PDB file of C-alpha atoms in Angstrom:
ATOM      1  CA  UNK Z1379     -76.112 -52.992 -34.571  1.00  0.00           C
ATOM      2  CA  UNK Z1380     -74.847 -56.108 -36.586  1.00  0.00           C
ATOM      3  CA  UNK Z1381     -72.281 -58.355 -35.404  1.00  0.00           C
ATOM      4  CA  UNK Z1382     -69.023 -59.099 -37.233  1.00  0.00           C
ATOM      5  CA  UNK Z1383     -68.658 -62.539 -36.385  1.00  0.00           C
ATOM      6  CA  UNK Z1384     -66.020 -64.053 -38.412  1.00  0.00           C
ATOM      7  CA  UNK Z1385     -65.542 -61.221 -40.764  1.00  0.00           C
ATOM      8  CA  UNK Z1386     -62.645 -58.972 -41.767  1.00  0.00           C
ATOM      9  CA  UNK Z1387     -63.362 -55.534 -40.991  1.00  0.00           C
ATOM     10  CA  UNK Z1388     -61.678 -52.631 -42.960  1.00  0.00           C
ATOM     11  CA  UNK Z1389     -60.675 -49.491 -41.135  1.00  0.00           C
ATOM     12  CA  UNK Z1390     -62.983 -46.802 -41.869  1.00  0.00           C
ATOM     13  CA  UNK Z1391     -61.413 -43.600 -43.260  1.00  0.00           C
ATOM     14  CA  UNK Z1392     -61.406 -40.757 -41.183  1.00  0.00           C
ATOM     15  CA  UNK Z1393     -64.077 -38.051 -41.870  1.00  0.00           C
ATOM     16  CA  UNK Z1394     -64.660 -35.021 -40.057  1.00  0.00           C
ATOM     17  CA  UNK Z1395     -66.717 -35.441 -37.073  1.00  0.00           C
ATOM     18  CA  UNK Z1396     -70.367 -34.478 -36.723  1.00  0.00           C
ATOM     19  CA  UNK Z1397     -70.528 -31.645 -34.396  1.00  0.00           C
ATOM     20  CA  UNK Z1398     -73.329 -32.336 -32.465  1.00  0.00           C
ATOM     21  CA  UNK Z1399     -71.425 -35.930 -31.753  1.00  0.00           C
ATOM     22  CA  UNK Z1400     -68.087 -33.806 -30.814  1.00  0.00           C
ATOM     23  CA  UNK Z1401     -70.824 -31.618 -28.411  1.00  0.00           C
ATOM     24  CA  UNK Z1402     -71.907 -34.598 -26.695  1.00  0.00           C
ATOM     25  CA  UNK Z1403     -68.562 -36.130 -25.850  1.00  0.00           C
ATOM     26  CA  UNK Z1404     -66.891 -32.942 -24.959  1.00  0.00           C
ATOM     27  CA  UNK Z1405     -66.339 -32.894 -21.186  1.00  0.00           C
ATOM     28  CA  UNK Z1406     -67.418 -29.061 -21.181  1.00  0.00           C
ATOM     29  CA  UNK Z1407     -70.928 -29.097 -19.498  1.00  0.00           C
ATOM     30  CA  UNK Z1408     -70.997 -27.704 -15.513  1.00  0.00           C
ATOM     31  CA  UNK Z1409     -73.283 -29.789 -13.559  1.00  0.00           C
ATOM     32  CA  UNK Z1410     -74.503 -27.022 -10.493  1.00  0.00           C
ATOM     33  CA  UNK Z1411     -76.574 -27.185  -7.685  1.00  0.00           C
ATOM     34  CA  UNK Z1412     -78.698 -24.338  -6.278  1.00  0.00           C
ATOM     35  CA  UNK Z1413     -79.770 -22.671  -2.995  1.00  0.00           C
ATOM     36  CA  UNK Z1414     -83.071 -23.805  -1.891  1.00  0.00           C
ATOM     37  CA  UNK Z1415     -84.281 -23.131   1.958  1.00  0.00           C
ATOM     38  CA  UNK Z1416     -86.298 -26.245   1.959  1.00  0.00           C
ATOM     39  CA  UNK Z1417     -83.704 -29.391   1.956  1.00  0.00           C
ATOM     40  CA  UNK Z1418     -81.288 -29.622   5.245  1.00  0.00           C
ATOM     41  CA  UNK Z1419     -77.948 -29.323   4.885  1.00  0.00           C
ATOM     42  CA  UNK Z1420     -77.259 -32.854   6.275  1.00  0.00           C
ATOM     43  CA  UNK Z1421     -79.541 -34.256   3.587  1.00  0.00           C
ATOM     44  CA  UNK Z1422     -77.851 -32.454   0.468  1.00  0.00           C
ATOM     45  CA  UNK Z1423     -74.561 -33.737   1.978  1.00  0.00           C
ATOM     46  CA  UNK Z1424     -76.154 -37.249   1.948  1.00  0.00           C
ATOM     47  CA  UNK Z1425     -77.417 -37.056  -1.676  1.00  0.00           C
ATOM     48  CA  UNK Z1426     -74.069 -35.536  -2.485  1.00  0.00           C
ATOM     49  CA  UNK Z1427     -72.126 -38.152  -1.134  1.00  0.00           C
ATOM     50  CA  UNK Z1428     -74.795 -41.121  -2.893  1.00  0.00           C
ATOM     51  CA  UNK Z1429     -74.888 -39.789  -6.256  1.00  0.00           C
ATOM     52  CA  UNK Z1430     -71.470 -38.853  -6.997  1.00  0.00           C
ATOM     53  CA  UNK Z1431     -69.567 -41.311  -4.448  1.00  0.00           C
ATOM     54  CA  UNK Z1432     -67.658 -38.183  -3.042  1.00  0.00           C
ATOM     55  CA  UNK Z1433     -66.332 -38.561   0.453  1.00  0.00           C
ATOM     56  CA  UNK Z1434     -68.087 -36.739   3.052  1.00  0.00           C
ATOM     57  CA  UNK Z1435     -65.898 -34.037   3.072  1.00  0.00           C
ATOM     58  CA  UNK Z1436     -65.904 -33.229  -0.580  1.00  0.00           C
ATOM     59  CA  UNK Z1437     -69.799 -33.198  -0.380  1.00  0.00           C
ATOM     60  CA  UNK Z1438     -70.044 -30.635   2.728  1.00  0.00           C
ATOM     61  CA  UNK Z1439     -67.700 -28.749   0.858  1.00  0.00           C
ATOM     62  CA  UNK Z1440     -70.055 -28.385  -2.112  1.00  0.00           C
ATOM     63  CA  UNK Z1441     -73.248 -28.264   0.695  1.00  0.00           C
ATOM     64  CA  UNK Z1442     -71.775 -25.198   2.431  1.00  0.00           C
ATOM     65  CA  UNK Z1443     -71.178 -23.772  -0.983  1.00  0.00           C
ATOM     66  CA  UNK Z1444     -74.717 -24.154  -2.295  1.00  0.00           C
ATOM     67  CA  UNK Z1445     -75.880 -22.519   1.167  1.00  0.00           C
ATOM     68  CA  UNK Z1446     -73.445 -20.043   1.448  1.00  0.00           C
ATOM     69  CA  UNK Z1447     -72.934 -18.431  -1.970  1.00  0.00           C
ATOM     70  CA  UNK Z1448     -76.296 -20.100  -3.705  1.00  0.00           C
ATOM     71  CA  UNK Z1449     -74.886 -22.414  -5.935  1.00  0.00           C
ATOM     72  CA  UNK Z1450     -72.035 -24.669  -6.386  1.00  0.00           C
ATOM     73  CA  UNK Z1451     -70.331 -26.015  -9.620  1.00  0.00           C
ATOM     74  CA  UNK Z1452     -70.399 -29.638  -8.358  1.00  0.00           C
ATOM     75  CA  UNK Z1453     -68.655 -31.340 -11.566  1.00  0.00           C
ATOM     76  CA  UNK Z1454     -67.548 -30.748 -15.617  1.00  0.00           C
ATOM     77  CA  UNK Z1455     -68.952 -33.688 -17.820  1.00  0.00           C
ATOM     78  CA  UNK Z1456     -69.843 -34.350 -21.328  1.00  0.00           C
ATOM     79  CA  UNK Z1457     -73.507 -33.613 -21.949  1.00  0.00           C
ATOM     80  CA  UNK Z1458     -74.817 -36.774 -21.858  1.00  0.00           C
ATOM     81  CA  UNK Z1459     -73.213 -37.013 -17.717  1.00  0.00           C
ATOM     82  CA  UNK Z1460     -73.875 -34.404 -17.351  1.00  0.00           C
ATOM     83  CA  UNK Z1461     -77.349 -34.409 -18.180  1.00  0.00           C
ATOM     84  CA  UNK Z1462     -77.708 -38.068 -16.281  1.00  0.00           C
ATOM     85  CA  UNK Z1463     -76.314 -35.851 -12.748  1.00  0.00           C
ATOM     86  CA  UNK Z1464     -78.855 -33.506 -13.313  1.00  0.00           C
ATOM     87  CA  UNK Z1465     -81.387 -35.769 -13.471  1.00  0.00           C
ATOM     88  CA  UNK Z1466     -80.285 -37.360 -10.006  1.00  0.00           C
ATOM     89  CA  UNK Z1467     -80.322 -34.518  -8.323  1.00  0.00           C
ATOM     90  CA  UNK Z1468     -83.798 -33.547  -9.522  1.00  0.00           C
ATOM     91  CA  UNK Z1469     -84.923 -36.828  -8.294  1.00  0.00           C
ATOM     92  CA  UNK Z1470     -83.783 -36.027  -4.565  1.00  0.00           C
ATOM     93  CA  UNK Z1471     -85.581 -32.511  -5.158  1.00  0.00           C
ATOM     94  CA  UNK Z1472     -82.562 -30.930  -5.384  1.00  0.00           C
ATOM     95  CA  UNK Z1473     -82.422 -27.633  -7.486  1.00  0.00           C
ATOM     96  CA  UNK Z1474     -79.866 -28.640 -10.787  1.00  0.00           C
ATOM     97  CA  UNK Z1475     -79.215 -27.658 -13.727  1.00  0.00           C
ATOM     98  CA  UNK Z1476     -76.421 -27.449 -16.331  1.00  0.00           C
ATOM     99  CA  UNK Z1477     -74.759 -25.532 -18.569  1.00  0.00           C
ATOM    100  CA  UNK Z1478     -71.886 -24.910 -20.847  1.00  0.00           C
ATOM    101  CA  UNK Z1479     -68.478 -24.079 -19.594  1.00  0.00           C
ATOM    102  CA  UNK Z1480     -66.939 -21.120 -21.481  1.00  0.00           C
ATOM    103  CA  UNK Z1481     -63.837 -21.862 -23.055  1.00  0.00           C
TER     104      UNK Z1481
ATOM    105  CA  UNK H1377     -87.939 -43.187  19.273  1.00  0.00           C
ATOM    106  CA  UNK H1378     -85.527 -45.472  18.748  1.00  0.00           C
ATOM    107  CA  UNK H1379     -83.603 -45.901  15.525  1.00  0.00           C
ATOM    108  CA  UNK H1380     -80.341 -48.183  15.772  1.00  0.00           C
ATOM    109  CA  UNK H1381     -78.221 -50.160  13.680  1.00  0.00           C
ATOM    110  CA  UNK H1382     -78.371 -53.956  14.289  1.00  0.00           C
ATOM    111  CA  UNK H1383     -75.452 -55.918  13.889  1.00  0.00           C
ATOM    112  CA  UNK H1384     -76.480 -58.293  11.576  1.00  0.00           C
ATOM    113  CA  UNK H1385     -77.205 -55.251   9.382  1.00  0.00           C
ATOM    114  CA  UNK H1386     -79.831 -53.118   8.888  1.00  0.00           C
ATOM    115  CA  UNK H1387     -81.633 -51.147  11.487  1.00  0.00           C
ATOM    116  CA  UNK H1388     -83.956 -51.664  13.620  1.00  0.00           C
ATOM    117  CA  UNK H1389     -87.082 -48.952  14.046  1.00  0.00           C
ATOM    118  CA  UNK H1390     -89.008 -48.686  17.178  1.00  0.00           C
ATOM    119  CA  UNK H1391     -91.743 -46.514  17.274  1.00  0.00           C
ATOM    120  CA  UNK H1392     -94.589 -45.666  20.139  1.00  0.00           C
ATOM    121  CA  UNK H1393     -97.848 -45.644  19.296  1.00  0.00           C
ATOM    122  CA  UNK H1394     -98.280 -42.122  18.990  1.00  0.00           C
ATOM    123  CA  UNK H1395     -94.800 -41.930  16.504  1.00  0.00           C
ATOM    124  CA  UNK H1396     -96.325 -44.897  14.597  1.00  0.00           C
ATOM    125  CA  UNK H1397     -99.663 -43.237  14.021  1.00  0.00           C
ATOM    126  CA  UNK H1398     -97.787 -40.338  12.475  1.00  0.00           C
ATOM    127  CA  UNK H1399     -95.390 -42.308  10.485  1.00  0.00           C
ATOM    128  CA  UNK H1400     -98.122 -44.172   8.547  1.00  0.00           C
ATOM    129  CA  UNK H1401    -100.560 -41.186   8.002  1.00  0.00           C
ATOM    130  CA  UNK H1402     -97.838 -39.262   6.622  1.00  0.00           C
ATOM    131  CA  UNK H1403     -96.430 -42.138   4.185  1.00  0.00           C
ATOM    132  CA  UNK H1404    -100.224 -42.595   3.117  1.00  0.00           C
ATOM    133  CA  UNK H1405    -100.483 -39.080   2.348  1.00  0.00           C
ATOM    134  CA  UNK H1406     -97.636 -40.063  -0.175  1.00  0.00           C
ATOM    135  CA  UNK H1407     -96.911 -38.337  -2.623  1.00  0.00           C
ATOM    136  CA  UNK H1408     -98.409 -34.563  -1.591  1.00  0.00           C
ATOM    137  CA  UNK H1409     -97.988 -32.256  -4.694  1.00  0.00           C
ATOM    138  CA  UNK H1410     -96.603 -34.260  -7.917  1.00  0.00           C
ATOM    139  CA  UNK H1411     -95.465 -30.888  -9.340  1.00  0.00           C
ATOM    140  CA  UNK H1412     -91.493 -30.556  -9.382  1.00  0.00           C
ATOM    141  CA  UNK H1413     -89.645 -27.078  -9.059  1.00  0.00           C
ATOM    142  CA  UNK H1414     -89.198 -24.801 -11.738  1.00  0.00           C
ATOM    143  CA  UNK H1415     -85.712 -24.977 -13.070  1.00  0.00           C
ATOM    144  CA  UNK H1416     -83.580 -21.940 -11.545  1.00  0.00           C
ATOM    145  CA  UNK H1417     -82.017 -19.430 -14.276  1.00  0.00           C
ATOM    146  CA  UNK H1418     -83.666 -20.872 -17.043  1.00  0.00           C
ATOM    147  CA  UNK H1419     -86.166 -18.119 -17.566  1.00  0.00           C
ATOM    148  CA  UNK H1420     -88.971 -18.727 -20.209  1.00  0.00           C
ATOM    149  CA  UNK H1421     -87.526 -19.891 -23.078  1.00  0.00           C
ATOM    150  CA  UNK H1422     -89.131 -22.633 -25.583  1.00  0.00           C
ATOM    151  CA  UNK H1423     -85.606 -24.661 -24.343  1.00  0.00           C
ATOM    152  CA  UNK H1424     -86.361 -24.497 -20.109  1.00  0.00           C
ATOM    153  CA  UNK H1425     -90.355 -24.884 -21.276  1.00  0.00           C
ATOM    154  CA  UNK H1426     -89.161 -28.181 -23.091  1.00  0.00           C
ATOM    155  CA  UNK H1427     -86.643 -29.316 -20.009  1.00  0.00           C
ATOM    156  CA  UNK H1428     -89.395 -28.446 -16.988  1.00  0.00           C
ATOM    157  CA  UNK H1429     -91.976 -30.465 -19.449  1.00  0.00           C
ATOM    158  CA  UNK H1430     -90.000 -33.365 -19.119  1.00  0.00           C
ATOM    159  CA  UNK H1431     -88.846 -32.565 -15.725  1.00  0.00           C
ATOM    160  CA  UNK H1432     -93.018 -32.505 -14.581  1.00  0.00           C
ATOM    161  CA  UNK H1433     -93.325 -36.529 -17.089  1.00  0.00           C
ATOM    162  CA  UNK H1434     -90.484 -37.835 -14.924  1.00  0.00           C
ATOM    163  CA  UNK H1435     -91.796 -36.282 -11.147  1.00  0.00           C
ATOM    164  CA  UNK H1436     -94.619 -37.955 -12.132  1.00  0.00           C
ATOM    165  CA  UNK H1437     -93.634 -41.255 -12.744  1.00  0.00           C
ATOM    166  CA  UNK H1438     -90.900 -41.207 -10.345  1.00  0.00           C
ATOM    167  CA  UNK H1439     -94.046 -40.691  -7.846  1.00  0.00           C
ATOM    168  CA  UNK H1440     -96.135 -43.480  -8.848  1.00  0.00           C
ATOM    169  CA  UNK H1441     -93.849 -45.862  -8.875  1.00  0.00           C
ATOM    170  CA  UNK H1442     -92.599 -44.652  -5.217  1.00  0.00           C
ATOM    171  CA  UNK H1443     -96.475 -44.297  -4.251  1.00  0.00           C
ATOM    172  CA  UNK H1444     -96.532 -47.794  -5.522  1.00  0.00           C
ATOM    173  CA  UNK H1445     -93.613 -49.223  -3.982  1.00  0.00           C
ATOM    174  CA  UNK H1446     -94.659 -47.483  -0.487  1.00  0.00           C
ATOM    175  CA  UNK H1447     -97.747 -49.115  -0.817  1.00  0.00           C
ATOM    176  CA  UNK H1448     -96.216 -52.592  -1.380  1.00  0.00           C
ATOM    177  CA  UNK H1449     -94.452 -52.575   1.531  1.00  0.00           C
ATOM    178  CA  UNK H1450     -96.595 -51.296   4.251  1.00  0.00           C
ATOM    179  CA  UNK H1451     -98.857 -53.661   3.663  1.00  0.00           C
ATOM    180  CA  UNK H1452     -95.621 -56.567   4.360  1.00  0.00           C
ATOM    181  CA  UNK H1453     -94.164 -54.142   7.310  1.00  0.00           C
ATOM    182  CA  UNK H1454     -96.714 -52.693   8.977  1.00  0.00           C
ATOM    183  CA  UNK H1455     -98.706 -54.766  11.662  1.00  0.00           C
ATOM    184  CA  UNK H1456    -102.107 -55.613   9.744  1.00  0.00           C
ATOM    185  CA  UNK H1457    -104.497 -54.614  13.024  1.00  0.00           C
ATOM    186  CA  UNK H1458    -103.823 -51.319  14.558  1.00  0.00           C
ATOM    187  CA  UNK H1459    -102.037 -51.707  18.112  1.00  0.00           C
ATOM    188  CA  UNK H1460    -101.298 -49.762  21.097  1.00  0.00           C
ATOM    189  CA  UNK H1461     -98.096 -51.504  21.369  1.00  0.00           C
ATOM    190  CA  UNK H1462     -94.982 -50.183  19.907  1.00  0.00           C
ATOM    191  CA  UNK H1463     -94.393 -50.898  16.794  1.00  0.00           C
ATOM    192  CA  UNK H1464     -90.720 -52.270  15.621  1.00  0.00           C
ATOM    193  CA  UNK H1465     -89.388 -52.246  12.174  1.00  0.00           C
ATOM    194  CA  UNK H1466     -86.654 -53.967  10.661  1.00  0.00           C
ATOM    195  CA  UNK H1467     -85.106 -52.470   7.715  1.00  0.00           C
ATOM    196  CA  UNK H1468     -82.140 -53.109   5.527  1.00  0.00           C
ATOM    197  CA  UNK H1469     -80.234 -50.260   4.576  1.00  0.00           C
ATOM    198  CA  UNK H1470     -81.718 -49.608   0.998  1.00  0.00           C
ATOM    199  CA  UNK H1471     -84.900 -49.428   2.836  1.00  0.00           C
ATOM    200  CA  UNK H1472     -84.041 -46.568   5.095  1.00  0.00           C
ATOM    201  CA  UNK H1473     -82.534 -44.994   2.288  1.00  0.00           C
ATOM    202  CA  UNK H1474     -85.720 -44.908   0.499  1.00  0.00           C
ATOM    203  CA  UNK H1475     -87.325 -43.993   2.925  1.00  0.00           C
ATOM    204  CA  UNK H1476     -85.465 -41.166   3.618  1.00  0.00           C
ATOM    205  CA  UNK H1477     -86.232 -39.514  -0.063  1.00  0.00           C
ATOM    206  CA  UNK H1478     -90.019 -40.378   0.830  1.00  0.00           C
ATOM    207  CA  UNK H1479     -90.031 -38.399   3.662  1.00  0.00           C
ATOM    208  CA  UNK H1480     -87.954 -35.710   2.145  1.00  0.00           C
ATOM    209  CA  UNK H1481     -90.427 -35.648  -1.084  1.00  0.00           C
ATOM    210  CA  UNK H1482     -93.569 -35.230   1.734  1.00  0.00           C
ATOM    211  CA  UNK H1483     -91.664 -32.304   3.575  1.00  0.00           C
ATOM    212  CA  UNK H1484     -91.021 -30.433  -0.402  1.00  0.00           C
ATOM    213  CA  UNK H1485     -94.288 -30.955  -0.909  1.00  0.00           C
ATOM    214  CA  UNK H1486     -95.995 -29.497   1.958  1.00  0.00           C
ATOM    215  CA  UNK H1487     -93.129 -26.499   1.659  1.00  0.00           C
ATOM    216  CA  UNK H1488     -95.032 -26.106  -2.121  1.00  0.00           C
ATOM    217  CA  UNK H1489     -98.080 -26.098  -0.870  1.00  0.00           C
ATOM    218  CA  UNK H1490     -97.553 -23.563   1.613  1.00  0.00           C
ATOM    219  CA  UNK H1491     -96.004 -21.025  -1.623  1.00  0.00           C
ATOM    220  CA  UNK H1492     -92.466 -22.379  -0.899  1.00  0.00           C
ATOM    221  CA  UNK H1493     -91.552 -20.007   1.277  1.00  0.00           C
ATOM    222  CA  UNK H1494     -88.156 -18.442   1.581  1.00  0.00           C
ATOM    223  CA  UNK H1495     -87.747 -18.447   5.049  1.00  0.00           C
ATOM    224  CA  UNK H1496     -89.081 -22.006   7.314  1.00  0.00           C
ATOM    225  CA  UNK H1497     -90.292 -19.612  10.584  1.00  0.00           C
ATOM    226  CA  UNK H1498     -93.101 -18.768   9.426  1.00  0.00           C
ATOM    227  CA  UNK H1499     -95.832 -16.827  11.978  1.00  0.00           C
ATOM    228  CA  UNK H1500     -98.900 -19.194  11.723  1.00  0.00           C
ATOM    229  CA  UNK H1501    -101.163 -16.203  12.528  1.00  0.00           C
ATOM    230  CA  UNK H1502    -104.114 -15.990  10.196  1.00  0.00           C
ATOM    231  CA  UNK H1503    -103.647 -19.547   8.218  1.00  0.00           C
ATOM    232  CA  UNK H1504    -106.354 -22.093   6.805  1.00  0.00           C
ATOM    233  CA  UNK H1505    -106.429 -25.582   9.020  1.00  0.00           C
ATOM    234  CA  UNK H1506    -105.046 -26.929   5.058  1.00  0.00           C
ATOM    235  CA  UNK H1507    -102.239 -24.906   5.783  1.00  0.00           C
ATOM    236  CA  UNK H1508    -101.699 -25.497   9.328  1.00  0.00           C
ATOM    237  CA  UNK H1509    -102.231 -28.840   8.436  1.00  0.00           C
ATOM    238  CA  UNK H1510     -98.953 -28.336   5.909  1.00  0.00           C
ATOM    239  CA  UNK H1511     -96.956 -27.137   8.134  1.00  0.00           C
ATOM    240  CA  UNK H1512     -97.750 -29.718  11.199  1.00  0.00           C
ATOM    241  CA  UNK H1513     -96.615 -32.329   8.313  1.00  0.00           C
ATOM    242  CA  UNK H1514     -93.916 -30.104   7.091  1.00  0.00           C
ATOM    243  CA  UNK H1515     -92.385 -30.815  10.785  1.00  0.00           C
ATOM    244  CA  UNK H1516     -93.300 -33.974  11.173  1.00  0.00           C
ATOM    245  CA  UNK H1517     -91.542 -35.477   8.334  1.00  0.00           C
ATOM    246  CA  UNK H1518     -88.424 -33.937   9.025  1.00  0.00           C
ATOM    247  CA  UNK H1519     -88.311 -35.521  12.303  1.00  0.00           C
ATOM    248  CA  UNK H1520     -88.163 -38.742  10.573  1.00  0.00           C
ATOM    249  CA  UNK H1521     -85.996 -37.917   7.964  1.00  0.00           C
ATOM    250  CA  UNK H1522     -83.614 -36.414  11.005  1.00  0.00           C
ATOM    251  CA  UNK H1523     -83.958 -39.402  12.870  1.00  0.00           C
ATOM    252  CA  UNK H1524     -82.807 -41.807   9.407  1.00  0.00           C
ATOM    253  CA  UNK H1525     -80.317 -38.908   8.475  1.00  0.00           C
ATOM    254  CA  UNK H1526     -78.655 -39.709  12.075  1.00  0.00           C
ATOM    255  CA  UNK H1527     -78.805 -43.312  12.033  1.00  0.00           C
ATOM    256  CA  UNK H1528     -77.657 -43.068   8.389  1.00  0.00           C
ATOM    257  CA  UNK H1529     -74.361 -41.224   9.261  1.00  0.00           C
ATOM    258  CA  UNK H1530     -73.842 -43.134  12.768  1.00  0.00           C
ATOM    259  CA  UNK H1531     -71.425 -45.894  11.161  1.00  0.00           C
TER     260      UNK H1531
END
């Protein structure tokens, strides 16, 4: 991107917004985390706790969710988050995915 | 055993010889299936075909760069001449940290390579000395990654 040192720059006009670009910022994608009978519980609390800074609580809350019900909603994003969380918890070998929150 | 905290910071690993024998065969055995887990839910769909594609190019890499990495640093921590001593290793916290993911990434490995079984008793009657062999591991790391998993949460 170019720099505007030292120059005036006009407002832009307002246009309607790309829609793929409102997609991306819109906070509506569920990051959720899924049963597996491999990983122990203290360890998903761990990785729960390191990737989204929760206290340890809030992540064996969400732990005791995954285990007892199979999956937990563990946070609402925008895609690109959303997407980034997903990707964390893959690298642990947690079981993530996302996916659109209904309206 | 002995895993504790110093004060200075850190921790401080002892190991027997027996422990330490097992602690560097499994890291060297590092990483044991590079394949990751099929996405749950996502069926078969060009879309989840696309995501696990990528999901398998980033496993991958992640795992070199780990194998890599765990290579690196044996050869600085571990004692260069095999011993019958203990063997006592000093690690900062990041360290134990990432070494907790390595020996949780040997234990899902092994768990693949046994069919990733639902259920973790499994009757060993009629297996293949590959897949005793799995299992053995299977147990062995998480008695590591129990023993950093304490020490991690003792503070």
């Amino acid at each position: 991107m170019p720099d505007t040192h030292g120059l005036a720059v006009a407002p832009e006009e307002t246009q309607e917004k790309d829609p793929q670009a409102k997609s991306e910022l819109d906070p509506g994608y569920l990051v959720i985390c899924w049963n597996d009978p491999v990983n122990f519980m203290e360890y998903v609390t761990h990785v729960f706790q390191e990737i989204f800074g929760w206290p340890k609580q809030k992540a064996q809350f969400h732990m005791l969710q995954v285990h007892r019900e199979g999956r937990s909603v563990l946070t609402r994003e925008t895609q690109e988050r959303a997407e980034h969380y997903v990707h964390q918890l893959h690298r642990y070998r947690l079981h993530a995915t996302m996916e659109r929150d209904r309206p | 055993m002995k895993l504790s905290r110093k004060a200075s910071g850190g921790c401080s690993w002892e190991l027997d010889p027996r422990e330490a024998s097992l602690f560097l065969r499994l890291l060297r055995s590092y990483p044991v299936v590079g394949s990751p887990p099929t996405l749950p839910g996502s069926g078969h769909t060009a879309d989840s075909e696309g995501a696990e594609a990528l999901l398998r190019q980033s496993f991958a890499q992640q795992s070199e760069e780990s194998r890599q990495e765990l290579r690196a640093w044996l050869e600085g921590a571990w004692p260069a001449k095999p011993t019958k001593k203990n063997v006592t290793l000093d690690l900062s916290e990041k360290r134990l940290e990432w070494l907790l993911h390595v020996f949780n990434d040997i234990r899902v490995g092994h768990w693949k390579k046994l069919g990733s079984p639902d259920h973790l008793d499994l009757p060993l009657k009629g297996w293949s000395l590959d897949q005793l062999g799995s299992w053995r591991d299977m147990q062995a790391s998480g008695f590591f990654e129990t023993a950093i998993l304490t020490a991690l949460n003792s503070n």
